[in-house]
Coordinates of C-alpha atoms and ligand atoms in Angstrom, one line a residue:
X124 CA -24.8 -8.2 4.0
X125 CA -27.6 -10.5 4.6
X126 CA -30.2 -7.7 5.1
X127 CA -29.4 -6.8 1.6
X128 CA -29.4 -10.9 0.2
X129 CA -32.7 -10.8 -2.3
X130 CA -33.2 -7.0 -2.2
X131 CA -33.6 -7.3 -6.3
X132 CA -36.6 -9.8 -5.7
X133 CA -38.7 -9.0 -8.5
X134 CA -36.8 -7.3 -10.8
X135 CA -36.1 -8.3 -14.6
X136 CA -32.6 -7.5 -15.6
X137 CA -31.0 -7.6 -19.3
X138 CA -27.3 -8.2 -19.0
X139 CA -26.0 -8.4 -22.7
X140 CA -22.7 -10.8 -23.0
X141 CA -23.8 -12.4 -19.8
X142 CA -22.3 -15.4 -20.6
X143 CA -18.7 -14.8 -20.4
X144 CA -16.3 -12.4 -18.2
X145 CA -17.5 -9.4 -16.4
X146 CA -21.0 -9.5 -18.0
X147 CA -21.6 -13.7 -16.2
X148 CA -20.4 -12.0 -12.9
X149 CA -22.6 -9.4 -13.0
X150 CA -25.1 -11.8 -14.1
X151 CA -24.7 -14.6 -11.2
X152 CA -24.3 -11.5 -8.9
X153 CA -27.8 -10.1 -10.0
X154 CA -29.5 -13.9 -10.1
X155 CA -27.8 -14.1 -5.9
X156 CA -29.8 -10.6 -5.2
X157 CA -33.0 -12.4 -6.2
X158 CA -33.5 -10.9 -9.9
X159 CA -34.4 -12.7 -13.1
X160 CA -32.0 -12.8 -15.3
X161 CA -31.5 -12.5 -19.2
X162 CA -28.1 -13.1 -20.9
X163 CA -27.6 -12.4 -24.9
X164 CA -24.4 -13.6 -26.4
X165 CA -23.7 -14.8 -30.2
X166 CA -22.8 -18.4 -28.6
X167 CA -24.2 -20.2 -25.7
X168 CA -21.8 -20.6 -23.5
X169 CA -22.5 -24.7 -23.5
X170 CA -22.5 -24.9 -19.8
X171 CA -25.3 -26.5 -17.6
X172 CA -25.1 -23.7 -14.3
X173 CA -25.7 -20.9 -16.8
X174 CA -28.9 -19.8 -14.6
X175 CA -30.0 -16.9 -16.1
X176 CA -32.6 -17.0 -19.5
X177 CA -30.2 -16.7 -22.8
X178 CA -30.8 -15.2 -26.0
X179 CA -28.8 -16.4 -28.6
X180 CA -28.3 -12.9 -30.8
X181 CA -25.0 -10.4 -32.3
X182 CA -26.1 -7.5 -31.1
X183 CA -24.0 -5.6 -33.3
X184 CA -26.9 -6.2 -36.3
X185 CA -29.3 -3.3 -36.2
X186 CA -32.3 -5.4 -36.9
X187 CA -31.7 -7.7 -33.9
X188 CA -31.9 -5.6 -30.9
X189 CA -36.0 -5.0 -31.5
X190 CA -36.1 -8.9 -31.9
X191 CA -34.3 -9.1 -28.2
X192 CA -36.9 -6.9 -26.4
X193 CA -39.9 -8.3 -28.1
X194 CA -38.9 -11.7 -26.8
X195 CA -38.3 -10.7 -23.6
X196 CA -41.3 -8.4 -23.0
X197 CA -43.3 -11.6 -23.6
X198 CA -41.7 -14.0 -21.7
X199 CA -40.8 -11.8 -18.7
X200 CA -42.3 -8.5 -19.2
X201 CA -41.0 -4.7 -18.7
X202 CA -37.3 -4.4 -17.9
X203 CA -36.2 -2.7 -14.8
X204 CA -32.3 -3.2 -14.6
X205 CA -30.2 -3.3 -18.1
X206 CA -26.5 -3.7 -18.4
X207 CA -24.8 -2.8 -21.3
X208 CA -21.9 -5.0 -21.3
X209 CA -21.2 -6.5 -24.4
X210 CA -18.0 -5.2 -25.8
X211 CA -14.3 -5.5 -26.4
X212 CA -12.3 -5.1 -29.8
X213 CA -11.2 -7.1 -33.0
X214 CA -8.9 -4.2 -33.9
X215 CA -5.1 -5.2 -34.5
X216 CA -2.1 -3.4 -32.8
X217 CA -0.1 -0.9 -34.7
X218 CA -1.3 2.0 -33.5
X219 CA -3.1 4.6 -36.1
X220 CA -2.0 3.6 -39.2
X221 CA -2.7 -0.2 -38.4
X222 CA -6.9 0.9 -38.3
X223 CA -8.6 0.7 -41.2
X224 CA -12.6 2.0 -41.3
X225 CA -13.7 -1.1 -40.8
X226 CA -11.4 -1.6 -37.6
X227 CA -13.4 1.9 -36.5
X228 CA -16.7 0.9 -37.4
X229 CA -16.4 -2.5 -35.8
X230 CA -15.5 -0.7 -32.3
X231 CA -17.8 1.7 -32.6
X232 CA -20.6 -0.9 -33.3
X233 CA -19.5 -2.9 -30.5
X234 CA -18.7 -0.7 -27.3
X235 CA -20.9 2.3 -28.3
X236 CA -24.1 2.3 -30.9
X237 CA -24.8 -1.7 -29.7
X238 CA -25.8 -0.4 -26.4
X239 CA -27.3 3.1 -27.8
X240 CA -29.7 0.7 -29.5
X241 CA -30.7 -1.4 -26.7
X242 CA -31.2 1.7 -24.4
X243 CA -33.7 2.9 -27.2
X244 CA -35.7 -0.2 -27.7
X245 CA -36.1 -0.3 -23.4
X246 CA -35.7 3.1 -22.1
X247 CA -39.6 4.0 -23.6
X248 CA -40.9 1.2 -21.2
X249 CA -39.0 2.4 -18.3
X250 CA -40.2 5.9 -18.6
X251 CA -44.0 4.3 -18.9
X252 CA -43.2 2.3 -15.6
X253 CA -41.9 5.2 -14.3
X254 CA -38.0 3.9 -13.0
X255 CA -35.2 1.7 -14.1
X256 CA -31.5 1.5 -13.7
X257 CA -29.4 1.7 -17.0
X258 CA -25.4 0.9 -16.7
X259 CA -23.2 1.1 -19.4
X260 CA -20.2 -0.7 -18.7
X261 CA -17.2 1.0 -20.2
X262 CA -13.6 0.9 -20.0
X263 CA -10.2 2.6 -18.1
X264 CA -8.9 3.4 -21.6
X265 CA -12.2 5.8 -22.3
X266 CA -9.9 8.3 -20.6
X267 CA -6.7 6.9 -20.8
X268 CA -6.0 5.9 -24.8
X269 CA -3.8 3.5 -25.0
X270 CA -2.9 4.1 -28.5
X271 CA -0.8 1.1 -29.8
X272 CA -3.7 -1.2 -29.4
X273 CA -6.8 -0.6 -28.5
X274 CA -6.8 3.3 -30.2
X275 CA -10.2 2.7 -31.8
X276 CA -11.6 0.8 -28.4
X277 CA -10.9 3.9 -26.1
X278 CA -12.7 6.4 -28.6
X279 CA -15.5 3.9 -28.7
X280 CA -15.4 4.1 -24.7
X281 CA -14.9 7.8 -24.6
X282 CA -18.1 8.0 -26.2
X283 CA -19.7 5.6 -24.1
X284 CA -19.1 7.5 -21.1
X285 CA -20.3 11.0 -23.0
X286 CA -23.5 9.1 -24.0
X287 CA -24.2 8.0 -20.6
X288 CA -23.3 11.5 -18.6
X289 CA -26.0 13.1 -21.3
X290 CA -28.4 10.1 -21.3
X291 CA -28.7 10.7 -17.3
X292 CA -29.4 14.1 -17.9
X293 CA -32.7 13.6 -19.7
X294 CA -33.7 10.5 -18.3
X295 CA -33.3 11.0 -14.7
X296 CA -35.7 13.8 -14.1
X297 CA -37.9 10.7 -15.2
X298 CA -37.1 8.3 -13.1
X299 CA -34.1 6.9 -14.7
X300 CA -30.6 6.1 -13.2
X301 CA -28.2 6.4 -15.7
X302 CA -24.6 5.5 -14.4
X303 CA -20.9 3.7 -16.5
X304 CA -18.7 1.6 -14.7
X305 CA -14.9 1.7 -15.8
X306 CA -12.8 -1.2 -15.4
X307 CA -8.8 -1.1 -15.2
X308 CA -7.8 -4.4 -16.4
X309 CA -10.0 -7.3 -15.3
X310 CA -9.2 -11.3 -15.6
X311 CA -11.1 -12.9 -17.3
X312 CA -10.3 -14.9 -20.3
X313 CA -10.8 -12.6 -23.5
X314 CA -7.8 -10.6 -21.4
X315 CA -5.5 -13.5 -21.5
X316 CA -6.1 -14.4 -25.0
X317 CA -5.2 -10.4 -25.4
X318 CA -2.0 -11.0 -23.2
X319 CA -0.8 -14.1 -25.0
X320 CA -1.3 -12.5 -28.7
X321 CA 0.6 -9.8 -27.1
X322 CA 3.2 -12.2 -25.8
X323 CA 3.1 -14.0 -29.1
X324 CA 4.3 -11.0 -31.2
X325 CA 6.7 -9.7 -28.6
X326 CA 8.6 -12.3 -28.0
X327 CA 8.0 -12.0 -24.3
X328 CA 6.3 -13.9 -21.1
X329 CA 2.6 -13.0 -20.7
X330 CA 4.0 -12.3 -17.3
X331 CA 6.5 -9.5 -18.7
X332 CA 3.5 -8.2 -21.1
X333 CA 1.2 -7.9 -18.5
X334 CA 3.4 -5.6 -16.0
X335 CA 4.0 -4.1 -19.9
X336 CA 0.6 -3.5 -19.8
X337 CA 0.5 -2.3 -16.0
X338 CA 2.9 -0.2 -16.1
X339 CA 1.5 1.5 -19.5
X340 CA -1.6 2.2 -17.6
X341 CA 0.9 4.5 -14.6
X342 CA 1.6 1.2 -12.7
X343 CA -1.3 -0.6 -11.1
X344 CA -1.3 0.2 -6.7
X345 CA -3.3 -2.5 -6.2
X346 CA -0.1 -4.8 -8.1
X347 CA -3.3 -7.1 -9.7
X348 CA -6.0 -7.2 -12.5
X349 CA -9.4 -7.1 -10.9
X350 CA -11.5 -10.5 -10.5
X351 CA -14.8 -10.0 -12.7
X352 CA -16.7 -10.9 -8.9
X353 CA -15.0 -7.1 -7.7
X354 CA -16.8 -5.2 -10.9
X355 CA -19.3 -7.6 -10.3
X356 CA -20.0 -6.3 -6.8
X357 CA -19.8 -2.3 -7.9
X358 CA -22.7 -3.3 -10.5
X359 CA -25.1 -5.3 -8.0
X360 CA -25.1 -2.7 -5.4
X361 CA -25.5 0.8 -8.2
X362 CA -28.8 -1.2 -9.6
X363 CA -30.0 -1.6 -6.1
X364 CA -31.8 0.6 -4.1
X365 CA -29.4 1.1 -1.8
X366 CA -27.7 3.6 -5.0
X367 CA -30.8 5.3 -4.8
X368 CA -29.2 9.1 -5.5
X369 CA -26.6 7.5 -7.9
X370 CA -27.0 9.0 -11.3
X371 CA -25.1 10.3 -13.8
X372 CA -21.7 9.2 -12.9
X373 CA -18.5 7.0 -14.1
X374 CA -17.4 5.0 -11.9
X375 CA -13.5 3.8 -12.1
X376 CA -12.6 0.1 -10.7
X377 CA -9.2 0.0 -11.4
X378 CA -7.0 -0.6 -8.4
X379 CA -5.7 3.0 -8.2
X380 CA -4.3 2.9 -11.9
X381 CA -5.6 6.2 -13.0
X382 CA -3.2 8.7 -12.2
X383 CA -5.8 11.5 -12.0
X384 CA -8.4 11.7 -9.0
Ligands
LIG603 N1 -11.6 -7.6 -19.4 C1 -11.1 -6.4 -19.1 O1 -10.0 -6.2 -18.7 C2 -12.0 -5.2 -19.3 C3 -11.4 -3.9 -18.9 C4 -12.2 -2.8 -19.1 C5 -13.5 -2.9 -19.7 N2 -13.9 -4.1 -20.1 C6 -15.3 -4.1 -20.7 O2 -16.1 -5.0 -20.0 C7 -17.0 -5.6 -20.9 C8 -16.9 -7.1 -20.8 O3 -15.6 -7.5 -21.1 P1 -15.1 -9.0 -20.9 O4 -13.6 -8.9 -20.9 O5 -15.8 -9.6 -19.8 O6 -15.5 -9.6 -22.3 P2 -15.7 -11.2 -22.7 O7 -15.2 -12.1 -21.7 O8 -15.0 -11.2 -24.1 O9 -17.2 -11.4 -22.9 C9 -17.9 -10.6 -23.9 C10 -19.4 -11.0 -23.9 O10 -20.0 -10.3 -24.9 C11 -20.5 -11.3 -25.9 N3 -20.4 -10.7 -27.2 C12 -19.3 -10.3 -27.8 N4 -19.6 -9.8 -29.0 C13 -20.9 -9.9 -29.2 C14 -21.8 -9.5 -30.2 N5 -21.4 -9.0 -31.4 N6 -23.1 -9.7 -30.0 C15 -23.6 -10.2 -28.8 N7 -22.8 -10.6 -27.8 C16 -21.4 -10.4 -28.0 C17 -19.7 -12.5 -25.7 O11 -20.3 -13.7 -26.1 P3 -20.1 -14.3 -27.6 O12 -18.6 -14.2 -27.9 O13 -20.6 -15.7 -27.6 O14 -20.9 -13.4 -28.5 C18 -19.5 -12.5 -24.2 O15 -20.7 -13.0 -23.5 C19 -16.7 -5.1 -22.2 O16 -17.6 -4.0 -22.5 C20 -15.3 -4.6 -22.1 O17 -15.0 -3.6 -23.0 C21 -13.2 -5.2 -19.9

């Protein structure tokens, strides 16, 4: 691996909610390879190794976004690697008749038309440069709903994943890698704020609710949630040039969950 150590030595990469979860993995992991680094989040995360630049913003108001790239075009310049992975869900369980519009349109802003706008706002500049690496991180449950809570979430994904397969389509010819990463369940701490509330209204252990949740998903081979460093990993080495002829694809992390191939 050592060959490969700053191989992203230049670079300028967005990673939107780097400060938390998956997104400050993916973050640390792209600062190791040498890149600069921006992070947006609504709050700063109030810790002093948080190495990449941050962007306090809530990327789910329209009017933001253009206010994000302006800044960092002028500090930093053109963007080379972007990582969509803001994203999540502050819809209740239930199942359908628990989702109200705004539970839809609070998804749908978060996992799906959040990123669609970022993509538009940098993708012109990526053309004009002539490459780039755009990775939409998505979820396990864009194809495998898991209805009784996170119904509106897995459209939102579904989407995601439709969005990036047709974005890599017309982009790529240009010099554009377009690729999703799919997570199965991942550790990090909004999951264990999911498990407890889960726990909470159950009635049960979070250890019961999360082989629940395992075993919802057609068991999990691997018998763990993943460590954010493992997506983490997948993401450093697709916006490298080592994924040179990687376009266009979905890529599942899940620890053998899906039950399809
Ligand atoms: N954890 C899992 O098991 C899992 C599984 C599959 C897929 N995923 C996907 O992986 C991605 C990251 O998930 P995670 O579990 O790592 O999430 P997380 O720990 O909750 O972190 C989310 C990040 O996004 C930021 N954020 C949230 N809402 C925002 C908004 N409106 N505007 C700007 N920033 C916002 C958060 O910071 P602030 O709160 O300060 O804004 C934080 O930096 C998401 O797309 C999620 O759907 C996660």
């Amino acid at each position: 691996m050592e060959k490969f150590a700053k191989e992203l030595t230049g670079k300028l990469a967005l990673v939107t909610g780097g400060t938390k979860g998956i997104g400050r993995a993916i973050a640390d992991r792209l600062l190791e390879a040498g890149a600069t680094v921006v992070v947006t989040a609504r709050n700063h995360p109030g810790d002093e190794n948080l190495k990449s630049y941050f962007i306090p913003t809530d990327l789910t108001i329209p009017s933001e976004t253009d206010k994000v790239v302006r800044e960092i075009n002028k500090k930093f310049g053109t963007i080379d690697i972007l990582v969509n992975n803001m994203g999540g869900s502050t819809s209740p369980s239930g199942g359908f008749a628990a989702l109200t519009d705004e539970h839809w349109e609070n998804d749908l802003q978060l996992n799906l038309q959040s990123s669609i706008r970022i993509d538009r706002a940098i993708l012109p500049q990526m053309v004009e440069q002539k490459g780039g690496v755009i990775i939409h991180i998505s979820s396990l449950s864009g194809i495998l709903p898991l209805y009784e809570s996170l119904g509106a979430y897995a459209v939102a994904k579904a989407a995601l994943n439709n969005y990036s397969k047709s974005l890599s389509k017309e982009f790529t010819p240009r010099g554009i890698r377009v690729a999703a990463v799919s997570p199965g369940m991942v550790k990090t701490d909004t999951m264990g704020a999911y498990l407890q509330s889960l726990s909470d209204t159950s009635g049960r252990s979070v250890e019961e609710v999360t082989q629940d949740l395992m075993t919802s998903l057609g068991g999990v081979p691997m018998g763990r949630m993943a460590l954010p460093e493992e997506i983490a990993e997948l993401v450093g080495f697709l916006v490298s040039p080592r994924a040179s002829y990687i376009t266009g694809v979905n890529y599942i992390i899940d620890g053998g969950a899906n039950p399809s191939f």
